[in-house]
PDB file of N, CA, C and O in Angstrom:
ATOM      1  N   GLY A   1     -78.102 -20.854  -6.984  1.00  0.00           N
ATOM      2  CA  GLY A   1     -79.738 -20.941  -6.458  1.00  0.00           C
ATOM      3  C   GLY A   1     -80.129 -19.214  -7.207  1.00  0.00           C
ATOM      4  O   GLY A   1     -81.134 -18.624  -8.190  1.00  0.00           O
ATOM      5  N   ALA A   2     -79.676 -18.434  -6.225  1.00  0.00           N
ATOM      6  CA  ALA A   2     -80.108 -17.309  -6.467  1.00  0.00           C
ATOM      7  C   ALA A   2     -79.414 -16.125  -7.429  1.00  0.00           C
ATOM      8  O   ALA A   2     -80.028 -15.162  -7.713  1.00  0.00           O
ATOM      9  N   GLY A   3     -78.259 -16.552  -7.973  1.00  0.00           N
ATOM     10  CA  GLY A   3     -77.607 -16.115  -8.840  1.00  0.00           C
ATOM     11  C   GLY A   3     -78.332 -16.225 -10.481  1.00  0.00           C
ATOM     12  O   GLY A   3     -78.836 -14.832 -11.145  1.00  0.00           O
ATOM     13  N   ILE A   4     -79.064 -17.253 -10.704  1.00  0.00           N
ATOM     14  CA  ILE A   4     -79.590 -17.289 -11.992  1.00  0.00           C
ATOM     15  C   ILE A   4     -81.082 -16.960 -11.695  1.00  0.00           C
ATOM     16  O   ILE A   4     -81.563 -16.290 -12.572  1.00  0.00           O
ATOM     17  N   GLY A   5     -82.145 -17.015 -10.304  1.00  0.00           N
ATOM     18  CA  GLY A   5     -82.617 -15.998 -10.429  1.00  0.00           C
ATOM     19  C   GLY A   5     -82.984 -15.234  -9.914  1.00  0.00           C
ATOM     20  O   GLY A   5     -84.003 -13.860 -10.799  1.00  0.00           O
ATOM     21  N   LYS A   6     -81.572 -14.087 -10.096  1.00  0.00           N
ATOM     22  CA  LYS A   6     -81.582 -12.825 -10.484  1.00  0.00           C
ATOM     23  C   LYS A   6     -81.657 -12.230 -12.051  1.00  0.00           C
ATOM     24  O   LYS A   6     -82.070 -11.345 -11.974  1.00  0.00           O
ATOM     25  N   VAL A   7     -81.117 -12.840 -12.573  1.00  0.00           N
ATOM     26  CA  VAL A   7     -81.550 -12.841 -14.587  1.00  0.00           C
ATOM     27  C   VAL A   7     -82.618 -12.987 -14.174  1.00  0.00           C
ATOM     28  O   VAL A   7     -83.379 -12.502 -15.248  1.00  0.00           O
ATOM     29  N   VAL A   8     -83.613 -14.200 -13.903  1.00  0.00           N
ATOM     30  CA  VAL A   8     -84.724 -14.926 -14.557  1.00  0.00           C
ATOM     31  C   VAL A   8     -85.812 -13.896 -13.781  1.00  0.00           C
ATOM     32  O   VAL A   8     -87.238 -13.252 -14.624  1.00  0.00           O
ATOM     33  N   ASN A   9     -86.100 -13.314 -12.848  1.00  0.00           N
ATOM     34  CA  ASN A   9     -86.945 -12.896 -11.996  1.00  0.00           C
ATOM     35  C   ASN A   9     -87.312 -11.531 -12.695  1.00  0.00           C
ATOM     36  O   ASN A   9     -88.748 -11.576 -12.129  1.00  0.00           O
ATOM     37  N   GLY A  10     -86.970 -10.513 -12.838  1.00  0.00           N
ATOM     38  CA  GLY A  10     -87.228  -9.379 -13.669  1.00  0.00           C
ATOM     39  C   GLY A  10     -88.061 -10.181 -14.872  1.00  0.00           C
ATOM     40  O   GLY A  10     -88.936  -9.160 -14.414  1.00  0.00           O
ATOM     41  N   PHE A  11     -87.907 -10.317 -15.571  1.00  0.00           N
ATOM     42  CA  PHE A  11     -88.691 -11.003 -16.675  1.00  0.00           C
ATOM     43  C   PHE A  11     -89.779 -12.144 -16.307  1.00  0.00           C
ATOM     44  O   PHE A  11     -90.696 -11.385 -17.115  1.00  0.00           O
ATOM     45  N   VAL A  12     -90.016 -12.477 -15.326  1.00  0.00           N
ATOM     46  CA  VAL A  12     -90.987 -13.466 -15.021  1.00  0.00           C
ATOM     47  C   VAL A  12     -91.734 -12.185 -14.549  1.00  0.00           C
ATOM     48  O   VAL A  12     -93.213 -12.281 -14.422  1.00  0.00           O
ATOM     49  N   CYS A  13     -91.414 -11.239 -13.374  1.00  0.00           N
ATOM     50  CA  CYS A  13     -91.758 -10.541 -12.888  1.00  0.00           C
ATOM     51  C   CYS A  13     -92.909  -9.544 -14.058  1.00  0.00           C
ATOM     52  O   CYS A  13     -94.277  -9.470 -13.304  1.00  0.00           O
ATOM     53  N   LYS A  14     -92.020  -9.083 -14.901  1.00  0.00           N
ATOM     54  CA  LYS A  14     -93.017  -8.292 -15.944  1.00  0.00           C
ATOM     55  C   LYS A  14     -93.859  -8.900 -16.388  1.00  0.00           C
ATOM     56  O   LYS A  14     -94.514  -8.169 -17.140  1.00  0.00           O
ATOM     57  N   ALA A  15     -93.830 -10.222 -16.925  1.00  0.00           N
ATOM     58  CA  ALA A  15     -94.793 -11.133 -17.657  1.00  0.00           C
ATOM     59  C   ALA A  15     -95.664 -11.439 -16.523  1.00  0.00           C
ATOM     60  O   ALA A  15     -97.094 -11.047 -16.987  1.00  0.00           O
ATOM     61  N   ILE A  16     -95.686 -11.619 -15.665  1.00  0.00           N
ATOM     62  CA  ILE A  16     -96.797 -12.211 -14.992  1.00  0.00           C
ATOM     63  C   ILE A  16     -97.672 -11.388 -14.171  1.00  0.00           C
ATOM     64  O   ILE A  16     -98.286 -11.680 -13.017  1.00  0.00           O
ATOM     65  N   GLY A  17     -96.385 -10.701 -13.584  1.00  0.00           N
ATOM     66  CA  GLY A  17     -97.187  -9.211 -12.981  1.00  0.00           C
ATOM     67  C   GLY A  17     -96.354 -10.022 -11.050  1.00  0.00           C
ATOM     68  O   GLY A  17     -96.045 -11.131 -10.844  1.00  0.00           O
ATOM     69  N   GLY A  18     -96.245  -9.142 -10.263  1.00  0.00           N
ATOM     70  CA  GLY A  18     -95.447  -9.300  -8.927  1.00  0.00           C
ATOM     71  C   GLY A  18     -96.183 -10.120  -7.798  1.00  0.00           C
ATOM     72  O   GLY A  18     -95.492 -10.917  -6.994  1.00  0.00           O
ATOM     73  N   ARG A  19     -97.405  -9.905  -7.752  1.00  0.00           N
ATOM     74  CA  ARG A  19     -98.323 -10.397  -6.923  1.00  0.00           C
ATOM     75  C   ARG A  19     -98.065 -12.658  -7.516  1.00  0.00           C
ATOM     76  O   ARG A  19     -97.680 -13.085  -6.084  1.00  0.00           O
ATOM     77  N   VAL A  20     -98.095 -12.326  -8.338  1.00  0.00           N
ATOM     78  CA  VAL A  20     -98.718 -14.121  -8.744  1.00  0.00           C
ATOM     79  C   VAL A  20     -97.306 -14.510  -8.805  1.00  0.00           C
ATOM     80  O   VAL A  20     -97.352 -15.024  -8.332  1.00  0.00           O
ATOM     81  N   ALA A  21     -96.148 -13.511  -9.215  1.00  0.00           N
ATOM     82  CA  ALA A  21     -94.852 -14.353  -9.269  1.00  0.00           C
ATOM     83  C   ALA A  21     -94.444 -14.778  -7.914  1.00  0.00           C
ATOM     84  O   ALA A  21     -93.611 -15.436  -7.731  1.00  0.00           O
ATOM     85  N   GLY A  22     -94.734 -13.820  -6.945  1.00  0.00           N
ATOM     86  CA  GLY A  22     -94.210 -13.926  -5.413  1.00  0.00           C
ATOM     87  C   GLY A  22     -94.943 -15.050  -5.009  1.00  0.00           C
ATOM     88  O   GLY A  22     -94.685 -16.340  -4.581  1.00  0.00           O
ATOM     89  N   SER A  23     -96.193 -15.438  -5.227  1.00  0.00           N
ATOM     90  CA  SER A  23     -96.818 -16.528  -4.836  1.00  0.00           C
ATOM     91  C   SER A  23     -96.690 -17.455  -5.618  1.00  0.00           C
ATOM     92  O   SER A  23     -96.359 -19.034  -5.010  1.00  0.00           O
ATOM     93  N   VAL A  24     -96.600 -17.661  -6.489  1.00  0.00           N
ATOM     94  CA  VAL A  24     -95.477 -18.865  -7.529  1.00  0.00           C
ATOM     95  C   VAL A  24     -94.517 -19.271  -6.888  1.00  0.00           C
ATOM     96  O   VAL A  24     -94.228 -20.586  -6.791  1.00  0.00           O
ATOM     97  N   TYR A  25     -93.311 -18.623  -6.594  1.00  0.00           N
ATOM     98  CA  TYR A  25     -92.634 -19.075  -5.977  1.00  0.00           C
ATOM     99  C   TYR A  25     -92.460 -19.704  -4.425  1.00  0.00           C
ATOM    100  O   TYR A  25     -91.791 -20.385  -4.108  1.00  0.00           O
ATOM    101  N   MET A  26     -92.919 -18.615  -3.850  1.00  0.00           N
ATOM    102  CA  MET A  26     -93.847 -19.087  -2.266  1.00  0.00           C
ATOM    103  C   MET A  26     -93.742 -20.741  -2.509  1.00  0.00           C
ATOM    104  O   MET A  26     -93.566 -21.234  -1.550  1.00  0.00           O
ATOM    105  N   VAL A  27     -95.199 -21.011  -3.737  1.00  0.00           N
ATOM    106  CA  VAL A  27     -95.437 -22.317  -3.603  1.00  0.00           C
ATOM    107  C   VAL A  27     -94.262 -22.966  -3.883  1.00  0.00           C
ATOM    108  O   VAL A  27     -93.910 -24.635  -3.760  1.00  0.00           O
ATOM    109  N   GLY A  28     -93.610 -22.756  -4.835  1.00  0.00           N
ATOM    110  CA  GLY A  28     -92.533 -23.625  -5.488  1.00  0.00           C
ATOM    111  C   GLY A  28     -90.971 -23.864  -4.022  1.00  0.00           C
ATOM    112  O   GLY A  28     -90.344 -24.276  -4.051  1.00  0.00           O
ATOM    113  N   LEU A  29     -90.703 -22.575  -3.201  1.00  0.00           N
ATOM    114  CA  LEU A  29     -90.135 -22.569  -1.839  1.00  0.00           C
ATOM    115  C   LEU A  29     -90.718 -23.464  -1.338  1.00  0.00           C
ATOM    116  O   LEU A  29     -89.867 -24.641  -0.341  1.00  0.00           O
ATOM    117  N   ALA A  30     -92.291 -23.747  -1.068  1.00  0.00           N
ATOM    118  CA  ALA A  30     -92.498 -24.771  -0.139  1.00  0.00           C
ATOM    119  C   ALA A  30     -91.942 -26.219  -0.291  1.00  0.00           C
ATOM    120  O   ALA A  30     -91.584 -27.010  -0.095  1.00  0.00           O
ATOM    121  N   LEU A  31     -92.389 -26.308  -2.003  1.00  0.00           N
ATOM    122  CA  LEU A  31     -91.945 -27.846  -2.019  1.00  0.00           C
ATOM    123  C   LEU A  31     -90.670 -28.157  -2.125  1.00  0.00           C
ATOM    124  O   LEU A  31     -90.455 -29.314  -2.379  1.00  0.00           O
ATOM    125  N   PHE A  32     -89.409 -27.060  -2.849  1.00  0.00           N
ATOM    126  CA  PHE A  32     -87.661 -27.597  -2.208  1.00  0.00           C
ATOM    127  C   PHE A  32     -87.833 -27.685  -0.816  1.00  0.00           C
ATOM    128  O   PHE A  32     -87.257 -28.391  -0.819  1.00  0.00           O
ATOM    129  N   SER A  33     -88.893 -26.938   0.061  1.00  0.00           N
ATOM    130  CA  SER A  33     -88.404 -27.172   1.114  1.00  0.00           C
ATOM    131  C   SER A  33     -88.945 -28.661   1.644  1.00  0.00           C
ATOM    132  O   SER A  33     -88.456 -29.350   2.606  1.00  0.00           O
ATOM    133  N   LEU A  34     -90.171 -29.344   1.131  1.00  0.00           N
ATOM    134  CA  LEU A  34     -90.076 -30.630   1.725  1.00  0.00           C
ATOM    135  C   LEU A  34     -89.657 -31.519   0.901  1.00  0.00           C
ATOM    136  O   LEU A  34     -88.950 -32.652   1.092  1.00  0.00           O
ATOM    137  N   LEU A  35     -88.861 -31.295  -0.415  1.00  0.00           N
ATOM    138  CA  LEU A  35     -88.003 -31.963  -0.833  1.00  0.00           C
ATOM    139  C   LEU A  35     -86.631 -31.768  -0.121  1.00  0.00           C
ATOM    140  O   LEU A  35     -85.737 -33.070  -0.070  1.00  0.00           O
ATOM    141  N   LEU A  36     -86.330 -31.325  -0.016  1.00  0.00           N
ATOM    142  CA  LEU A  36     -85.015 -31.046   1.030  1.00  0.00           C
ATOM    143  C   LEU A  36     -85.063 -31.452   2.904  1.00  0.00           C
ATOM    144  O   LEU A  36     -84.426 -32.855   3.264  1.00  0.00           O
ATOM    145  N   SER A  37     -86.824 -31.851   2.905  1.00  0.00           N
ATOM    146  CA  SER A  37     -87.100 -32.944   4.261  1.00  0.00           C
ATOM    147  C   SER A  37     -86.439 -34.481   3.908  1.00  0.00           C
ATOM    148  O   SER A  37     -87.294 -34.759   4.872  1.00  0.00           O
ATOM    149  N   THR A  38     -87.227 -34.717   2.775  1.00  0.00           N
ATOM    150  CA  THR A  38     -87.729 -36.272   2.643  1.00  0.00           C
ATOM    151  C   THR A  38     -86.337 -37.263   1.926  1.00  0.00           C
ATOM    152  O   THR A  38     -86.149 -37.655   1.531  1.00  0.00           O
ATOM    153  N   THR A  39     -84.911 -36.220   1.535  1.00  0.00           N
ATOM    154  CA  THR A  39     -83.848 -36.556   0.675  1.00  0.00           C
ATOM    155  C   THR A  39     -82.969 -36.738   1.398  1.00  0.00           C
ATOM    156  O   THR A  39     -82.972 -35.833   2.056  1.00  0.00           O
ATOM    157  N   SER A  40     -81.951 -37.167   0.928  1.00  0.00           N
ATOM    158  CA  SER A  40     -80.661 -37.398   1.876  1.00  0.00           C
ATOM    159  C   SER A  40     -79.187 -37.243   0.477  1.00  0.00           C
ATOM    160  O   SER A  40     -77.614 -36.855   0.624  1.00  0.00           O
ATOM    161  N   SER A  41     -79.481 -37.300  -0.792  1.00  0.00           N
ATOM    162  CA  SER A  41     -79.057 -37.030  -1.947  1.00  0.00           C
ATOM    163  C   SER A  41     -79.008 -35.896  -2.658  1.00  0.00           C
ATOM    164  O   SER A  41     -77.881 -36.147  -2.841  1.00  0.00           O
ATOM    165  N   ILE A  42     -79.825 -34.987  -2.488  1.00  0.00           N
ATOM    166  CA  ILE A  42     -79.736 -34.587  -3.612  1.00  0.00           C
ATOM    167  C   ILE A  42     -80.879 -33.425  -2.918  1.00  0.00           C
ATOM    168  O   ILE A  42     -80.871 -31.935  -3.552  1.00  0.00           O
ATOM    169  N   HIS A  43     -79.784 -32.984  -1.689  1.00  0.00           N
ATOM    170  CA  HIS A  43     -79.525 -31.896  -0.891  1.00  0.00           C
ATOM    171  C   HIS A  43     -79.520 -30.758  -1.616  1.00  0.00           C
ATOM    172  O   HIS A  43     -79.893 -29.809  -1.546  1.00  0.00           O
ATOM    173  N   GLY A  44     -78.694 -30.329  -2.190  1.00  0.00           N
ATOM    174  CA  GLY A  44     -78.041 -29.472  -2.886  1.00  0.00           C
ATOM    175  C   GLY A  44     -78.893 -28.703  -3.980  1.00  0.00           C
ATOM    176  O   GLY A  44     -78.843 -27.889  -3.601  1.00  0.00           O
ATOM    177  N   TYR A  45     -78.926 -29.467  -4.741  1.00  0.00           N
ATOM    178  CA  TYR A  45     -80.289 -29.045  -5.411  1.00  0.00           C
ATOM    179  C   TYR A  45     -81.549 -27.973  -4.911  1.00  0.00           C
ATOM    180  O   TYR A  45     -82.146 -27.406  -5.161  1.00  0.00           O
ATOM    181  N   ALA A  46     -82.289 -28.713  -3.976  1.00  0.00           N
ATOM    182  CA  ALA A  46     -82.878 -28.377  -2.722  1.00  0.00           C
ATOM    183  C   ALA A  46     -82.653 -27.350  -2.737  1.00  0.00           C
ATOM    184  O   ALA A  46     -83.992 -26.287  -2.658  1.00  0.00           O
ATOM    185  N   ILE A  47     -81.871 -27.162  -2.193  1.00  0.00           N
ATOM    186  CA  ILE A  47     -80.622 -25.652  -1.541  1.00  0.00           C
ATOM    187  C   ILE A  47     -80.905 -24.673  -2.345  1.00  0.00           C
ATOM    188  O   ILE A  47     -81.724 -23.229  -2.664  1.00  0.00           O
ATOM    189  N   ALA A  48     -80.361 -25.077  -3.643  1.00  0.00           N
ATOM    190  CA  ALA A  48     -80.243 -24.489  -4.902  1.00  0.00           C
ATOM    191  C   ALA A  48     -81.801 -23.875  -4.856  1.00  0.00           C
ATOM    192  O   ALA A  48     -81.833 -22.471  -5.455  1.00  0.00           O
ATOM    193  N   GLY A  49     -82.643 -24.612  -5.779  1.00  0.00           N
ATOM    194  CA  GLY A  49     -83.740 -23.983  -6.023  1.00  0.00           C
ATOM    195  C   GLY A  49     -84.814 -23.499  -4.491  1.00  0.00           C
ATOM    196  O   GLY A  49     -85.219 -22.773  -5.292  1.00  0.00           O
ATOM    197  N   MET A  50     -84.532 -24.102  -3.483  1.00  0.00           N
ATOM    198  CA  MET A  50     -85.061 -22.395  -2.419  1.00  0.00           C
ATOM    199  C   MET A  50     -84.377 -21.667  -2.618  1.00  0.00           C
ATOM    200  O   MET A  50     -84.694 -20.183  -2.669  1.00  0.00           O
ATOM    201  N   GLU A  51     -83.159 -21.448  -2.405  1.00  0.00           N
ATOM    202  CA  GLU A  51     -82.458 -19.664  -2.955  1.00  0.00           C
ATOM    203  C   GLU A  51     -83.295 -18.856  -4.178  1.00  0.00           C
ATOM    204  O   GLU A  51     -83.552 -18.249  -3.781  1.00  0.00           O
ATOM    205  N   PHE A  52     -83.260 -19.962  -4.999  1.00  0.00           N
ATOM    206  CA  PHE A  52     -83.674 -19.343  -6.227  1.00  0.00           C
ATOM    207  C   PHE A  52     -84.987 -18.919  -6.063  1.00  0.00           C
ATOM    208  O   PHE A  52     -85.597 -17.516  -6.867  1.00  0.00           O
ATOM    209  N   CYS A  53     -86.168 -19.648  -5.214  1.00  0.00           N
ATOM    210  CA  CYS A  53     -87.433 -19.100  -5.434  1.00  0.00           C
ATOM    211  C   CYS A  53     -87.206 -18.180  -4.303  1.00  0.00           C
ATOM    212  O   CYS A  53     -88.338 -16.646  -4.607  1.00  0.00           O
ATOM    213  N   ALA A  54     -86.400 -17.992  -3.532  1.00  0.00           N
ATOM    214  CA  ALA A  54     -86.417 -16.387  -2.295  1.00  0.00           C
ATOM    215  C   ALA A  54     -86.106 -15.105  -3.193  1.00  0.00           C
ATOM    216  O   ALA A  54     -86.816 -14.491  -2.348  1.00  0.00           O
ATOM    217  N   SER A  55     -85.033 -15.432  -3.765  1.00  0.00           N
ATOM    218  CA  SER A  55     -84.749 -14.156  -4.947  1.00  0.00           C
ATOM    219  C   SER A  55     -85.637 -13.493  -5.247  1.00  0.00           C
ATOM    220  O   SER A  55     -85.479 -12.457  -5.653  1.00  0.00           O
ATOM    221  N   ILE A  56     -86.983 -14.174  -5.659  1.00  0.00           N
ATOM    222  CA  ILE A  56     -88.199 -13.722  -6.455  1.00  0.00           C
ATOM    223  C   ILE A  56     -88.442 -11.953  -5.700  1.00  0.00           C
ATOM    224  O   ILE A  56     -88.859 -11.344  -5.921  1.00  0.00           O
ATOM    225  N   MET A  57     -88.124 -12.173  -4.240  1.00  0.00           N
ATOM    226  CA  MET A  57     -88.970 -11.336  -2.871  1.00  0.00           C
ATOM    227  C   MET A  57     -88.760  -9.899  -3.049  1.00  0.00           C
ATOM    228  O   MET A  57     -89.934  -9.194  -3.562  1.00  0.00           O
ATOM    229  N   TRP A  58     -87.343  -9.681  -3.285  1.00  0.00           N
ATOM    230  CA  TRP A  58     -87.039  -7.925  -3.969  1.00  0.00           C
ATOM    231  C   TRP A  58     -87.661  -8.162  -5.302  1.00  0.00           C
ATOM    232  O   TRP A  58     -88.275  -7.060  -5.129  1.00  0.00           O
ATOM    233  N   THR A  59     -86.619  -8.174  -6.225  1.00  0.00           N
ATOM    234  CA  THR A  59     -88.113  -8.107  -6.802  1.00  0.00           C
ATOM    235  C   THR A  59     -89.463  -7.799  -7.350  1.00  0.00           C
ATOM    236  O   THR A  59     -90.048  -6.700  -7.923  1.00  0.00           O
ATOM    237  N   ALA A  60     -90.261  -8.513  -6.803  1.00  0.00           N
ATOM    238  CA  ALA A  60     -92.207  -8.754  -6.700  1.00  0.00           C
ATOM    239  C   ALA A  60     -92.143  -7.488  -5.740  1.00  0.00           C
ATOM    240  O   ALA A  60     -93.407  -7.319  -6.267  1.00  0.00           O
ATOM    241  N   SER A  61     -91.465  -7.713  -4.787  1.00  0.00           N
ATOM    242  CA  SER A  61     -91.501  -6.401  -3.427  1.00  0.00           C
ATOM    243  C   SER A  61     -91.178  -4.537  -4.420  1.00  0.00           C
ATOM    244  O   SER A  61     -92.221  -4.265  -4.395  1.00  0.00           O
ATOM    245  N   SER A  62     -90.739  -4.920  -5.004  1.00  0.00           N
ATOM    246  CA  SER A  62     -90.550  -3.768  -6.315  1.00  0.00           C
ATOM    247  C   SER A  62     -91.165  -3.513  -7.501  1.00  0.00           C
ATOM    248  O   SER A  62     -92.102  -2.302  -7.214  1.00  0.00           O
ATOM    249  N   VAL A  63     -91.916  -4.286  -8.014  1.00  0.00           N
ATOM    250  CA  VAL A  63     -93.120  -3.870  -8.847  1.00  0.00           C
ATOM    251  C   VAL A  63     -93.888  -3.659  -8.408  1.00  0.00           C
ATOM    252  O   VAL A  63     -95.212  -3.189  -9.128  1.00  0.00           O
ATOM    253  N   LEU A  64     -94.884  -4.273  -7.313  1.00  0.00           N
ATOM    254  CA  LEU A  64     -95.652  -4.088  -6.393  1.00  0.00           C
ATOM    255  C   LEU A  64     -96.017  -2.591  -6.004  1.00  0.00           C
ATOM    256  O   LEU A  64     -96.932  -1.139  -5.904  1.00  0.00           O
ATOM    257  N   MET A  65     -94.466  -2.402  -5.197  1.00  0.00           N
ATOM    258  CA  MET A  65     -94.531  -0.752  -4.915  1.00  0.00           C
ATOM    259  C   MET A  65     -94.641   0.432  -6.076  1.00  0.00           C
ATOM    260  O   MET A  65     -95.144   1.396  -5.878  1.00  0.00           O
ATOM    261  N   ALA A  66     -93.570   0.104  -7.039  1.00  0.00           N
ATOM    262  CA  ALA A  66     -93.608   0.585  -8.399  1.00  0.00           C
ATOM    263  C   ALA A  66     -94.909   1.023  -9.160  1.00  0.00           C
ATOM    264  O   ALA A  66     -95.425   1.912  -9.048  1.00  0.00           O
ATOM    265  N   ASN A  67     -96.130  -0.672  -8.647  1.00  0.00           N
ATOM    266  CA  ASN A  67     -97.378  -0.148  -9.379  1.00  0.00           C
ATOM    267  C   ASN A  67     -98.411   0.752  -8.531  1.00  0.00           C
ATOM    268  O   ASN A  67     -99.176   1.644  -8.803  1.00  0.00           O
ATOM    269  N   LYS A  68     -97.877   0.552  -7.256  1.00  0.00           N
ATOM    270  CA  LYS A  68     -99.148   1.156  -5.897  1.00  0.00           C
ATOM    271  C   LYS A  68     -98.889   2.826  -6.033  1.00  0.00           C
ATOM    272  O   LYS A  68     -99.163   4.038  -6.038  1.00  0.00           O
ATOM    273  N   TYR A  69     -97.364   3.415  -6.212  1.00  0.00           N
ATOM    274  CA  TYR A  69     -96.890   4.121  -6.066  1.00  0.00           C
ATOM    275  C   TYR A  69     -96.527   5.126  -7.799  1.00  0.00           C
ATOM    276  O   TYR A  69     -95.251   5.465  -7.542  1.00  0.00           O
ATOM    277  N   GLU A  70     -96.924   5.104  -8.634  1.00  0.00           N
ATOM    278  CA  GLU A  70     -96.802   5.083  -9.834  1.00  0.00           C
ATOM    279  C   GLU A  70     -96.663   6.840  -9.831  1.00  0.00           C
ATOM    280  O   GLU A  70     -95.673   7.312 -10.653  1.00  0.00           O
ATOM    281  N   HIS A  71     -97.485   7.493  -9.319  1.00  0.00           N
ATOM    282  CA  HIS A  71     -97.686   8.384  -9.757  1.00  0.00           C
ATOM    283  C   HIS A  71     -97.215   9.500  -8.277  1.00  0.00           C
ATOM    284  O   HIS A  71     -97.150  10.674  -8.799  1.00  0.00           O
ATOM    285  N   ASP A  72     -96.544   8.731  -7.476  1.00  0.00           N
ATOM    286  CA  ASP A  72     -95.462   9.391  -6.735  1.00  0.00           C
ATOM    287  C   ASP A  72     -93.998   9.066  -6.469  1.00  0.00           C
ATOM    288  O   ASP A  72     -94.032   8.738  -4.939  1.00  0.00           O
ATOM    289  N   PRO A  73     -93.887   9.975  -7.085  1.00  0.00           N
ATOM    290  CA  PRO A  73     -91.912   9.033  -7.038  1.00  0.00           C
ATOM    291  C   PRO A  73     -91.272   9.697  -5.717  1.00  0.00           C
ATOM    292  O   PRO A  73     -90.549   8.730  -5.215  1.00  0.00           O
ATOM    293  N   PRO A  74     -91.537  10.392  -4.880  1.00  0.00           N
ATOM    294  CA  PRO A  74     -91.017  10.555  -3.754  1.00  0.00           C
ATOM    295  C   PRO A  74     -91.606   9.523  -2.520  1.00  0.00           C
ATOM    296  O   PRO A  74     -90.747   8.540  -1.766  1.00  0.00           O
ATOM    297  N   ARG A  75     -92.644   9.171  -2.626  1.00  0.00           N
ATOM    298  CA  ARG A  75     -92.905   7.910  -1.514  1.00  0.00           C
ATOM    299  C   ARG A  75     -93.047   7.068  -1.839  1.00  0.00           C
ATOM    300  O   ARG A  75     -92.009   5.753  -1.542  1.00  0.00           O
ATOM    301  N   PHE A  76     -92.394   6.256  -3.515  1.00  0.00           N
ATOM    302  CA  PHE A  76     -91.348   5.064  -3.855  1.00  0.00           C
ATOM    303  C   PHE A  76     -90.783   5.069  -3.613  1.00  0.00           C
ATOM    304  O   PHE A  76     -90.175   3.931  -3.190  1.00  0.00           O
ATOM    305  N   THR A  77     -89.779   6.124  -3.941  1.00  0.00           N
ATOM    306  CA  THR A  77     -88.387   6.089  -2.725  1.00  0.00           C
ATOM    307  C   THR A  77     -88.790   6.293  -1.494  1.00  0.00           C
ATOM    308  O   THR A  77     -87.713   5.213  -1.086  1.00  0.00           O
ATOM    309  N   ALA A  78     -89.274   6.227  -0.715  1.00  0.00           N
ATOM    310  CA  ALA A  78     -89.191   6.250   0.825  1.00  0.00           C
ATOM    311  C   ALA A  78     -89.434   4.590   1.199  1.00  0.00           C
ATOM    312  O   ALA A  78     -89.570   4.287   1.640  1.00  0.00           O
ATOM    313  N   ALA A  79     -90.435   4.206   0.388  1.00  0.00           N
ATOM    314  CA  ALA A  79     -91.696   2.823   0.215  1.00  0.00           C
ATOM    315  C   ALA A  79     -89.827   2.037   0.058  1.00  0.00           C
ATOM    316  O   ALA A  79     -90.244   1.062   0.916  1.00  0.00           O
ATOM    317  N   ILE A  80     -89.058   2.046  -1.171  1.00  0.00           N
ATOM    318  CA  ILE A  80     -87.886   1.101  -0.661  1.00  0.00           C
ATOM    319  C   ILE A  80     -86.938   1.586   0.340  1.00  0.00           C
ATOM    320  O   ILE A  80     -86.970   0.483   0.913  1.00  0.00           O
TER     321      ILE A  80
END
């Protein structure tokens, strides 16, 4: 889940923005958590989905910081 997320997340953040992507993926994480709590047969898919959704956070955070510190590279570096 997380490996696929690392490939996809940059494109998602660029297309819809870091804040929206983070929010959408957090909803997905909640839905996969709900699925995990209600199933006994497909828990592997639920865990993979949770990892995929959680993997967006670093990408989304980087996009948000890049937008905020766009004209101040030293502060951007310090924020990371």
